[in-house]
XYZ file of C-alpha atoms in Angstrom:
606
model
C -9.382 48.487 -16.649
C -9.514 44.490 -16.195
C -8.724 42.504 -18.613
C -12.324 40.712 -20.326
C -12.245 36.817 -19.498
C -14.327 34.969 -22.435
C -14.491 32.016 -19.716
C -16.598 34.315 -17.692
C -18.825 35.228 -20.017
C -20.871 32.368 -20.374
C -21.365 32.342 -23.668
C -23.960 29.022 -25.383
C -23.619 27.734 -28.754
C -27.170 28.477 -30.212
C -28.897 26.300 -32.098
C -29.704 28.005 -35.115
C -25.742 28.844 -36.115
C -25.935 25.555 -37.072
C -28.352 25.917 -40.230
C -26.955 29.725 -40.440
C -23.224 28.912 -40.465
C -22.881 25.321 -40.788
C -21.354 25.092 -37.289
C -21.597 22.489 -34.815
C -20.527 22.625 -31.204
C -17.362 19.663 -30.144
C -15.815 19.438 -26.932
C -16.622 22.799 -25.914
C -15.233 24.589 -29.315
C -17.090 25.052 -32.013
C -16.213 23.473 -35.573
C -17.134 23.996 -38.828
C -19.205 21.221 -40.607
C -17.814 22.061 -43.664
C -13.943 22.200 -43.887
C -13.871 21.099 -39.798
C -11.846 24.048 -38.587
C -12.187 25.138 -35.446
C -13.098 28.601 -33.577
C -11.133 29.576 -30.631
C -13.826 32.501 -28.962
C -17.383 31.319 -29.170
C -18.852 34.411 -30.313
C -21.524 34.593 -33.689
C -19.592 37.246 -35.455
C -16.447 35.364 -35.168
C -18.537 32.416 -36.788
C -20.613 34.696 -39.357
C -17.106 35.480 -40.330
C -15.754 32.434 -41.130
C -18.316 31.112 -43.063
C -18.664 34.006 -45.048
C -14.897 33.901 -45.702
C -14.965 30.203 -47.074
C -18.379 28.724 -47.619
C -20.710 31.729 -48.558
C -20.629 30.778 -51.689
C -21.269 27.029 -51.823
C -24.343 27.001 -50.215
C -25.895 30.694 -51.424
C -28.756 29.108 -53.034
C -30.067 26.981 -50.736
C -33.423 28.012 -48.373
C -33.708 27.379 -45.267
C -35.141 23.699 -45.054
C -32.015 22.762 -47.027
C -29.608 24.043 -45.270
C -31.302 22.353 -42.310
C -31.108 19.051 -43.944
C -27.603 19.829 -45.324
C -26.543 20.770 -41.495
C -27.951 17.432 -40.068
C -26.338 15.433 -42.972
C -23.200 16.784 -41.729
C -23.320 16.416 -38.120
C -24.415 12.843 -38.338
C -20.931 11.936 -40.890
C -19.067 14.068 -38.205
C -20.385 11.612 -35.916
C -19.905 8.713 -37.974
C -16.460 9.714 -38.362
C -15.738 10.523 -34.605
C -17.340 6.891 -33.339
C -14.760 4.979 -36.328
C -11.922 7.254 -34.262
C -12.774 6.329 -31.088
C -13.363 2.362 -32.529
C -9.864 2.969 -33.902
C -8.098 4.166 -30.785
C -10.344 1.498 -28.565
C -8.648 -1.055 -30.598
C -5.172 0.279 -30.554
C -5.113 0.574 -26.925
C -6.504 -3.117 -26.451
C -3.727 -4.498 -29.276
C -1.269 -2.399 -26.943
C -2.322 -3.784 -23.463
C -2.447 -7.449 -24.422
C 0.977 -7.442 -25.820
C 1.889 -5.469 -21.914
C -0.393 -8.470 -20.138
C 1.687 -11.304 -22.633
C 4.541 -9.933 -22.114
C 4.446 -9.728 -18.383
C 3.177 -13.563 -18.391
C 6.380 -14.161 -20.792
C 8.482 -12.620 -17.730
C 7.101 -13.955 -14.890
C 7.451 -18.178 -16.834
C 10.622 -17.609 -17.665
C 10.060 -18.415 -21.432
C 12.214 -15.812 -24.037
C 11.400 -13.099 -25.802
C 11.213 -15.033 -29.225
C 8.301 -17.313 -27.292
C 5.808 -13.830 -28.416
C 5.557 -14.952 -31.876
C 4.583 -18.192 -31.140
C 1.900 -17.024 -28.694
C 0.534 -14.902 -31.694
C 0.876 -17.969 -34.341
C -1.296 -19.773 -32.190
C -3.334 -16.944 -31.153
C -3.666 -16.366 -34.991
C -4.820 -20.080 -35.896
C -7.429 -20.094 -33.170
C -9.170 -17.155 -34.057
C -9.135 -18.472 -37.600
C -11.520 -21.015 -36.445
C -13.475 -19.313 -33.689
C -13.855 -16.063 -35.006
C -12.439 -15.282 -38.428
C -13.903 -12.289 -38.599
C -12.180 -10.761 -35.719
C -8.777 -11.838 -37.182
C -7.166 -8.055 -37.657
C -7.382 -7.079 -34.253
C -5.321 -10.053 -33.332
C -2.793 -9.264 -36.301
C -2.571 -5.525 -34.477
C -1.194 -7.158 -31.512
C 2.980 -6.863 -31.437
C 4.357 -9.846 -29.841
C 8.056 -9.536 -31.695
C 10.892 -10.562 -30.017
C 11.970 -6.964 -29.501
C 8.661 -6.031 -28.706
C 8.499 -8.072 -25.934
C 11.592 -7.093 -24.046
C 10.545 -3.323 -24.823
C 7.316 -4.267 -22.599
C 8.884 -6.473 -20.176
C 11.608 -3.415 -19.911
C 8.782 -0.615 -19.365
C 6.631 -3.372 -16.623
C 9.727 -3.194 -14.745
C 10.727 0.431 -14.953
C 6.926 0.801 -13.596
C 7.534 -1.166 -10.874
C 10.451 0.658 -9.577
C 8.887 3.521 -10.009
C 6.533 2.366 -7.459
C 9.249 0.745 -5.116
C 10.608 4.297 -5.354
C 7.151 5.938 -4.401
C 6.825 3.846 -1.835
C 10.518 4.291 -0.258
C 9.649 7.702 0.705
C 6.846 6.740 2.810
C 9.302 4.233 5.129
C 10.225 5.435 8.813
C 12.187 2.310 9.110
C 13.929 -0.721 6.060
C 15.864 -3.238 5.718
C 17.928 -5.347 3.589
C 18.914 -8.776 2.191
C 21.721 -9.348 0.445
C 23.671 -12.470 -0.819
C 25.656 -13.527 -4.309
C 25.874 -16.513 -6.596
C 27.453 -16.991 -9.854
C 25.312 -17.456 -12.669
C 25.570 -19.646 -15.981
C 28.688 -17.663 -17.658
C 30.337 -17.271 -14.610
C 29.449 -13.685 -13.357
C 29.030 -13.111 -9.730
C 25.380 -11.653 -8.995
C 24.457 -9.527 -6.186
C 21.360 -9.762 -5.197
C 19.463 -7.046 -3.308
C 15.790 -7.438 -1.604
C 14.253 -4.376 0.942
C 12.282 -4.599 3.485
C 10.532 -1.275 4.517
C 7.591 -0.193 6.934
C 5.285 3.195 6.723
C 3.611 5.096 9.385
C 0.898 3.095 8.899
C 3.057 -0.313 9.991
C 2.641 -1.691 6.348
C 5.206 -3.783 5.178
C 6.750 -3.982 1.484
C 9.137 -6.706 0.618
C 10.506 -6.793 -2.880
C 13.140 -6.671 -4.765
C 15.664 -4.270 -5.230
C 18.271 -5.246 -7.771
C 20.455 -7.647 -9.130
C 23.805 -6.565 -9.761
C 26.537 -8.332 -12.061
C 29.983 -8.277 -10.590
C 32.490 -8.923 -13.149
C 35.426 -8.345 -11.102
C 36.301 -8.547 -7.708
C 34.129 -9.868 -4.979
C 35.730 -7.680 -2.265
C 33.525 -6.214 0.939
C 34.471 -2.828 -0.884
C 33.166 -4.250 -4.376
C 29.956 -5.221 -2.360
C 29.540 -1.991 -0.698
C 30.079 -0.060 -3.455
C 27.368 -1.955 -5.345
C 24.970 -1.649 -2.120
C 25.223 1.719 -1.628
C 24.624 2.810 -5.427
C 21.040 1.096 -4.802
C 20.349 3.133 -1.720
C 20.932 6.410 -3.487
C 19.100 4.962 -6.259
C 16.351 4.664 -4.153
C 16.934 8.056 -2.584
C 16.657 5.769 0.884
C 18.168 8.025 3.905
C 20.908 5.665 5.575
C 19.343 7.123 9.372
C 16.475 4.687 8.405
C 18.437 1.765 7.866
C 18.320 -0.615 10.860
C 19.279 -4.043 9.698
C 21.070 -5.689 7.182
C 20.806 -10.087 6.861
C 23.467 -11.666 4.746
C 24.994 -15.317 3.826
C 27.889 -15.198 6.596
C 30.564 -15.029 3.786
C 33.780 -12.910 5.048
C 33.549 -10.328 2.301
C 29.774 -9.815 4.071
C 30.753 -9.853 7.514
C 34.630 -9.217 8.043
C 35.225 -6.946 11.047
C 37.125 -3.877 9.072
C 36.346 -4.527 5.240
C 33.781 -6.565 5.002
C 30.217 -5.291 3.612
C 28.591 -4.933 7.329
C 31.341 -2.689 8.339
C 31.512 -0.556 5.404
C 27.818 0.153 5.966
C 28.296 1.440 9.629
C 31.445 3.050 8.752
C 28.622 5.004 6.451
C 26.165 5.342 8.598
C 28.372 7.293 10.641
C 29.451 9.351 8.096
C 25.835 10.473 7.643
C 25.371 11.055 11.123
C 22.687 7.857 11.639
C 22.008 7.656 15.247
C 20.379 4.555 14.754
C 22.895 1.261 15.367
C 22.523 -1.595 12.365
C 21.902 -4.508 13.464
C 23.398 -7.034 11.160
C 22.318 -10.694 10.980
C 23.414 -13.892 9.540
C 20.521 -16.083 7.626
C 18.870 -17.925 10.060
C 18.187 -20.505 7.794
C 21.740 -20.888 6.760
C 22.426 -21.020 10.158
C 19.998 -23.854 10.698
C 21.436 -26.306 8.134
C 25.462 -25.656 9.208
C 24.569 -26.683 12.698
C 23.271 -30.208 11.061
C 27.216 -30.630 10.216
C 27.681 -30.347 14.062
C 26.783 -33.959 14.396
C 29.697 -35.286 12.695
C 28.037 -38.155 10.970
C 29.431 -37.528 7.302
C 30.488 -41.254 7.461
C 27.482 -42.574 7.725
C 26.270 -40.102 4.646
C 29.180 -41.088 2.394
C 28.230 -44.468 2.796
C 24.795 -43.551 1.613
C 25.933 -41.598 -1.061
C 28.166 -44.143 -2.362
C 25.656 -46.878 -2.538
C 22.818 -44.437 -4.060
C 25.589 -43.490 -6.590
C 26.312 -47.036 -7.457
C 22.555 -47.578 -8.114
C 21.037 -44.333 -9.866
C 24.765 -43.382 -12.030
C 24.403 -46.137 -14.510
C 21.290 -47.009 -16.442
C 21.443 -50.612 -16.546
C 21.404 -50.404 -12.667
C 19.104 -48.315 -12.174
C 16.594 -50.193 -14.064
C 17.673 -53.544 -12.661
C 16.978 -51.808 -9.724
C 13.472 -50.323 -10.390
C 12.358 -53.801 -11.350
C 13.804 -55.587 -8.589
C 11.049 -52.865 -6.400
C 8.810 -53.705 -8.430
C 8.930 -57.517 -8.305
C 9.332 -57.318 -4.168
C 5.906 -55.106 -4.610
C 7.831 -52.636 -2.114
C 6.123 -49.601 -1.251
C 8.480 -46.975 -2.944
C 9.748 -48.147 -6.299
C 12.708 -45.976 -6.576
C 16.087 -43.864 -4.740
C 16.100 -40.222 -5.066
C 19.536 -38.169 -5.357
C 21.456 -36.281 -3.167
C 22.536 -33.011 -3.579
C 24.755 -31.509 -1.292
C 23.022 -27.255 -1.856
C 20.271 -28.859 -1.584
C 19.537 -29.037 2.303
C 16.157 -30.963 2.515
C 17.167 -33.806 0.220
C 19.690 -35.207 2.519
C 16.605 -36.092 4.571
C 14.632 -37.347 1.645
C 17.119 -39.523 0.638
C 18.339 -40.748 4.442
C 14.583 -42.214 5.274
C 14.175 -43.398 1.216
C 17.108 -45.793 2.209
C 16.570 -46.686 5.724
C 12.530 -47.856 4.681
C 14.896 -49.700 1.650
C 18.030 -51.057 3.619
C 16.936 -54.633 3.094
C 16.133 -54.560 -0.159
C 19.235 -52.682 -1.752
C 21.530 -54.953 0.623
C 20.127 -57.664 -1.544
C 20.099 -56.046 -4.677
C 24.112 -55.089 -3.726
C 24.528 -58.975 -3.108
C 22.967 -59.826 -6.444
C 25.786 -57.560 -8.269
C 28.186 -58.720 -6.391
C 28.901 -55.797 -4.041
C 30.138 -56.115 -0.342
C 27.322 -55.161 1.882
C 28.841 -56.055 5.399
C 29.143 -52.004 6.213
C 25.279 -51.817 5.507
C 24.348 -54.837 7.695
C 26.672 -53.372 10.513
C 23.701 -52.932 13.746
C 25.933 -50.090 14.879
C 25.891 -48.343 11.138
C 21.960 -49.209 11.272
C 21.822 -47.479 14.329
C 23.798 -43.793 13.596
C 21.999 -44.031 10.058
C 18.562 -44.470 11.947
C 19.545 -41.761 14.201
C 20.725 -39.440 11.541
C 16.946 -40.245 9.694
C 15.509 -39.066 12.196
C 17.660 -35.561 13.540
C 17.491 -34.982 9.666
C 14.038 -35.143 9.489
C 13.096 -33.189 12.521
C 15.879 -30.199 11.081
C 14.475 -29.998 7.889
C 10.971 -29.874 9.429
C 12.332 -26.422 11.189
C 13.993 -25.280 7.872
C 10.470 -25.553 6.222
C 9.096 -23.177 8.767
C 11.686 -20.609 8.263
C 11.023 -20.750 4.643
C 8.694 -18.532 2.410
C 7.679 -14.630 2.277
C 6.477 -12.027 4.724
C 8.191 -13.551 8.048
C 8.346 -11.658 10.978
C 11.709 -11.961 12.108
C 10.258 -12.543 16.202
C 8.574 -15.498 14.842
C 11.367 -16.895 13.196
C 13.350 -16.785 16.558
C 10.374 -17.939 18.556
C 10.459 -21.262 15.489
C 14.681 -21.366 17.014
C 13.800 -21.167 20.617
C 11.761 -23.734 20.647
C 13.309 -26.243 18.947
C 16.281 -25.772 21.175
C 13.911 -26.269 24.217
C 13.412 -29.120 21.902
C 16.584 -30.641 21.881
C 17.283 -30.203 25.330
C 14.253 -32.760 25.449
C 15.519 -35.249 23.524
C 19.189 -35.123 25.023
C 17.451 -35.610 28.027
C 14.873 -38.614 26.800
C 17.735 -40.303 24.933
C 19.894 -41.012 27.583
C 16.573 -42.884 29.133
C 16.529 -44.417 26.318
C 12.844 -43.007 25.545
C 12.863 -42.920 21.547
C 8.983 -41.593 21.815
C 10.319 -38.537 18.866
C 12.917 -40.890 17.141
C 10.529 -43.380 15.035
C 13.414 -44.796 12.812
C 15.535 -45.749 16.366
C 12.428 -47.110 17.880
C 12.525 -49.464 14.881
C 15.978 -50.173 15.212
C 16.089 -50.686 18.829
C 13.040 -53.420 18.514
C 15.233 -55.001 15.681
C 18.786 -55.060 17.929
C 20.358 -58.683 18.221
C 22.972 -58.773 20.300
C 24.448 -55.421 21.214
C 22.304 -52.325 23.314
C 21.428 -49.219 22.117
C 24.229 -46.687 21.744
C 21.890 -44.253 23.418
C 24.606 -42.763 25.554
C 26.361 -42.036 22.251
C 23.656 -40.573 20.382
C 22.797 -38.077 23.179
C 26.136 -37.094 23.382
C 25.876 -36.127 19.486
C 22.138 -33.822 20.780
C 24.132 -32.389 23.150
C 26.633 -31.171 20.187
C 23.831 -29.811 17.807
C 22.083 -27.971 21.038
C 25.609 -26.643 21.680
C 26.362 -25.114 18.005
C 22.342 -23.855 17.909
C 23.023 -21.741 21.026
C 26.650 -20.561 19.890
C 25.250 -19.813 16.164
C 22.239 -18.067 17.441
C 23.843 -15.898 20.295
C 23.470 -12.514 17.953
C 19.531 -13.135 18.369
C 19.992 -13.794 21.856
C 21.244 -10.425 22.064
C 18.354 -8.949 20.633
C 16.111 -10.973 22.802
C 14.171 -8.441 24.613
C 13.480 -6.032 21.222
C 12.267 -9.573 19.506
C 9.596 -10.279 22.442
C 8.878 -7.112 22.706
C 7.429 -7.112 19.306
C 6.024 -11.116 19.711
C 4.304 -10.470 23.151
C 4.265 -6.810 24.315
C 2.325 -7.771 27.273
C 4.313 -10.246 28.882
C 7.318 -7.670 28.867
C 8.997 -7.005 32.379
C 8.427 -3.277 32.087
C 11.321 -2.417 34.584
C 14.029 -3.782 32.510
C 12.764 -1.599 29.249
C 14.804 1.176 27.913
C 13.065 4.136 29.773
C 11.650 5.111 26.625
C 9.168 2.535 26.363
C 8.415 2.199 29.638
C 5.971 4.507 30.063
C 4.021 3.754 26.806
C 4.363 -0.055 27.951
C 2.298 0.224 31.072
C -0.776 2.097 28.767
C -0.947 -0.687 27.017
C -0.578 -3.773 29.300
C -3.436 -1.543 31.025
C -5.523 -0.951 27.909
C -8.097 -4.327 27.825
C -9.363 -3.187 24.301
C -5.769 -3.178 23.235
C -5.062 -6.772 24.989
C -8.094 -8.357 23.225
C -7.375 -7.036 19.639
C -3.344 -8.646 20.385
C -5.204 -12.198 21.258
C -7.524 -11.955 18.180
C -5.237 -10.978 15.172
C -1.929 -11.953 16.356
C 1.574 -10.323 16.950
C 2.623 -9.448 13.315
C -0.796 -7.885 12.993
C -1.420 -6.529 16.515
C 1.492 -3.472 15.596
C -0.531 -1.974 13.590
C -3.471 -1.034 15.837
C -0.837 0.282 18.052
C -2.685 3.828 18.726
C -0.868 7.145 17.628
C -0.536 8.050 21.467
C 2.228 5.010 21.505
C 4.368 6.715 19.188
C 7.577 4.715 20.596
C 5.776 1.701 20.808
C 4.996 2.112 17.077
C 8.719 3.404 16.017
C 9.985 -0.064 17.791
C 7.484 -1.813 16.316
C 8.326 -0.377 12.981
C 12.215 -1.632 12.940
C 11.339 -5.101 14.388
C 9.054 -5.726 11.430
C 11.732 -4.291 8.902
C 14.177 -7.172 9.708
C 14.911 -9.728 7.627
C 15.441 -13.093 9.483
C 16.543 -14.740 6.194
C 18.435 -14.569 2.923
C 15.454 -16.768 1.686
C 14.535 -14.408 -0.997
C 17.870 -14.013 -2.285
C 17.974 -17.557 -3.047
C 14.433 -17.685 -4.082
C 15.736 -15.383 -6.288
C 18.979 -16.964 -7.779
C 16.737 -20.278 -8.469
C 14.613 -17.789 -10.928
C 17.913 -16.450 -12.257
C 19.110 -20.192 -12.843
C 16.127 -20.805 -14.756
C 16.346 -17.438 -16.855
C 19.327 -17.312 -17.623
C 20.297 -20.589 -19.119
C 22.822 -22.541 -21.293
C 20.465 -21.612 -24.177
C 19.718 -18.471 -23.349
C 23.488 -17.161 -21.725
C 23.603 -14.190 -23.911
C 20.406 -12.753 -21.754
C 21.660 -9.134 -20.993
C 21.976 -7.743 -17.260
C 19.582 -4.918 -18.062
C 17.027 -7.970 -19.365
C 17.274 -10.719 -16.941
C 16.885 -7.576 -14.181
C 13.857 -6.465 -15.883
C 12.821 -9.943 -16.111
C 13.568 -10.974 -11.859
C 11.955 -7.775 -10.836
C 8.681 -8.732 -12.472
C 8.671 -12.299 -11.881
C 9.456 -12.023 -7.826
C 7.350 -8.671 -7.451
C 4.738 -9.182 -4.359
C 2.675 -6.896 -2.997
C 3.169 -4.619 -6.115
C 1.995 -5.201 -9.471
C 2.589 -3.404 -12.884
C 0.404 -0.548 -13.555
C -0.336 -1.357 -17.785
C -3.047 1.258 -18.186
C -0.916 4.018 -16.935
C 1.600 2.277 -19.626
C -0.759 2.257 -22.251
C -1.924 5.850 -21.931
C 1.391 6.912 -21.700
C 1.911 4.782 -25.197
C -1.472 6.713 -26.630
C 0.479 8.845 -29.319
C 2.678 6.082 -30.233
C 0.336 3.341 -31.318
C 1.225 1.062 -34.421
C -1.154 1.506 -36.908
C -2.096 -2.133 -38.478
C -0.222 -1.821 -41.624
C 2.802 -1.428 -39.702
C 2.188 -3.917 -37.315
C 3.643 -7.003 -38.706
C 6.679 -5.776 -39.973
């Protein structure tokens, strides 16, 4: 015989067990009114039997209209009692979340964990003259220091969690990886990924940040690498490129970092080959040293030095701008890690060279190197390459860049130079403002155009030596930028087949020309599956370290002089939240989780 179910029996609460029993029906189960036990089986005998067990005789003397009254009396403090729960709970939950949404505000401005008391101080004195009658529930908010870096700890747990999620959707990744030394002198690794999902959606974040207090070894690098992968439970068959500073422990043939990856990769049997890249930015400002111009720069330097180092010059200085009503009233610095200031500072002094020869005069300095026409000329020259170099390193710069656009941004501005070799040796300064100005200003001697071209022709040189890896990945790059300009015949067979559908398909071509070739991959239709595979690793690449340093400037202004006892497991929790992207912390899932761990108020403030 089959067991009874007492689900399947559809039993009701009736209405009259109420009066009867002095039961009431909660949630399904129903509870006494009087001593607020509950009854597992809804059935009237197992009722009749409770109440005659406890309560028969408190209420043996009342009629019926009493016990109807009595009933409602207590149904309506149940409820009373049940909404001042709920009130409760509502307000323990909100206390929790804002001190989750402060805390993850803390994070992300790069103030410490001590700054939550603060917040509530003033958060305190505020609502002491808005709304003093609201001022417990700002009390039940937490912001103590350790507080704090509990919630900034759990924000970024969260978001790994989602990283992680999200890692098992990716047919193809990437990484980014570079290393500085922070404010007590301990090398950090920094780690950013790069993956793609069947649908073609990309998700760049962060990955770690790992302190490296010994060695700095390819092996120490790997090592360090590799843990994150596993972390990640990434498959190393997905990997397909990895972008890094240039530094030998990186890329060194045997030990360096790149090699110890494909060593692993063929240990785990990837058929795919990694494709390993040096930042294209980086790249970008070494071939400025191609020029050979630090002369002229150390000049500069020297006489900005002599002006901004001591006070008393400086302000001399200032005023002297001031009095001459020039149009800029001061110098800015130099600093050599700092790529775009050289250009900053190069057309600051060139707009200035008259005025600071004659504020060098008044102190007595020698200014015959500054008032040489062929120094004029290099330093005019060097304005202007600068500025044109840093214009490119601004494109390359910032999230979410396709790595076929970033070598399209490299192409053409070595189309470029070939241009300006060319129109410099004619003497045609149409792109060179600052020579144009020097030219019309010449005394006695020409133009060094001949010269000057010569030095084009060296920075075109070291731009096509420095960027022959990318050249080598030419045809996978366009194929990605313009699919429909590809020369089918010289595809890998592969594609070939898939590539003439879609030159053919005019749907396909208009989408391409209205959304754009970063886009366009995505509507790539499931019938193109190697298309969309192709597609998928293109995207994946990094062109850029750009994150990485992004990344160390956060670090830098974390983890400071004041604050250099910040622990690894803190300032990681801290970078992951403040450089997340497309993700973002999920605090209600947090809270709920927190539900049977809420402060009460009295405890609150301890």
């Amino acid at each position: 015989m089959a067991k009874r179910k007492v689900d399947t029996e559809n039993r009701g609460f009736q209405t009259r067990w109420e009066s009867e029993y002095m039961f009431t029906k909660v949630a399904g189960k129903p509870v006494c009114l009087l001593c607020g036990e509950s009854v597992a089986v809804l059935k009237e005998y197992n009722l009749r039997r409770h109440y005659e067990t406890k309560h028969a005789d408190k209420n043996k003397n009342m009629d019926m209209e009493q016990r109807l009254q009595k009933a409602e009396e207590l149904k309506r403090g149940l409820k009373s009692r049940q909404a001042l729960f709920k009130k409760a709970k509502s307000q323990g939950q909100a206390a929790v979340k804002a001190s989750f949404i402060l805390a993850e505000e803390i994070a992300k401005s790069a103030r410490p964990f001590t700054e939550g008391d603060f917040i509530k101080n003033c958060m305190i004195k505020v609502c002491d003259e808005v709304c003093p009658e609201k001022r417990q529930l700002f009390l039940n908010v937490s912001l103590s220091r350790n507080t704090i870096a509990e919630r900034v700890d759990q924000l970024s747990i969260n978001l790994k969690e989602q990283l992680v999620k999200k890692g098992k959707d990716f047919i193809a990744y990437s990484l980014a990886v570079d290393e500085s030394t922070d404010i007590s002198d301990i090398a950090q690794l920094s780690i950013f990924i790069r993956g793609v999902d069947s649908n073609l959606s990309v998700t760049e974040e962060f990955l770690a940040l790992r302190p490296m207090h010994g060695t700095t070894t390819g092996h120490d690098l790997y090592e360090e690498v590799s843990r994150c992968v596993n972390e990640m439970e990434l498959p190393w068959e997905k990997l397909v490129g990895l972008t890094t500073d240039g530094a030998p422990a990186m890329c060194g043939h045997r030990s360096g970092l790149v090699a110890k990856i494909r060593e692993k990769m063929q240990e785990e049997n990837a058929t795919g080959e990694l494709t390993a890249y040096h930042c294209i930015i980086h790249q970008e400002a070494l071939c400025g040293k191609a020029l050979k111009m630090e002369h002229v720069m150390s000049i500069i330097t020297r006489t900005v030095n002599f002006i901004r180092a001591k006070g008393l010059n400086h302000r001399q200085f200032k005023a002297f701008l001031t009095e001459l009503e020039t149009e800029h009233g001061d110098l800015p610095y130099h600093t050599e890690v700092r790529w775009l200031s050289q250009g900053k500072v190069l057309q600051r002094c060139f707009e200035l060279r008259e005025e600071i020869c004659l504020f060098l005069d008044s102190k007595g300095k020698d200014t015959t190197q500054l008032r040489d026409e062929m120094f004029l000329c290099e330093m005019a020259f060097l304005c202007d390459i600068t500025s044109h170099l840093n214009a490119i390193n601004l494109q390359l710069q910032g999230r979410d860049r396709v790595i076929s656009d970033m070598y399209s941004t490299v192409k053409a501005f070595k189309t470029k130079l070939t241009l300006w070799e060319t129109q410099m040796r004619k003497e045609n300064l149409s792109h060179f403002p600052s020579c144009q100005t020097m030219k019309e200003k010449l005394s006695t001697s020409a133009f060094p155009s001949t010269q000057l071209a010569d030095k084009i022709g060296m920075l075109a040189a070291d731009f096509r030596r420095r960027f022959a890896d990318f050249e080598a990945q030419k045809s996978r790059l366009e194929l990605l930028g313009n699919p429909f300009a590809v020369d089918v015949e010289s595809s890998p067979p592969n594609l070939q087949m898939e590539l003439i559908d879609l030159q053919c398909n005019d749907a396909l071509r208009a989408k391409y020309a209205a959304v754009g070739a970063a886009e366009f991959a995505r509507f790539l239709p499931g019938t193109m599956p190697q298309l969309r595979i192709q597609a998928a690793q293109t995207l994946s690449m990094f062109g850029s370290t750009y994150l990485c340093e992004q990344l160390f400037s956060l670090m830098n202004l974390n983890k400071t002089s004041h604050r250099s006892r910040l622990t690894a497991e803190h300032l990681h929790s801290i970078l992951r939240i403040s450089s997340a992207q497309s993700l973002t912390p999920n605090i209600d899932e947090l809270v709920e989780k927190m539900g049977h761990h809420q402060v009460s108020p009295s405890t609150s403030n301890k």
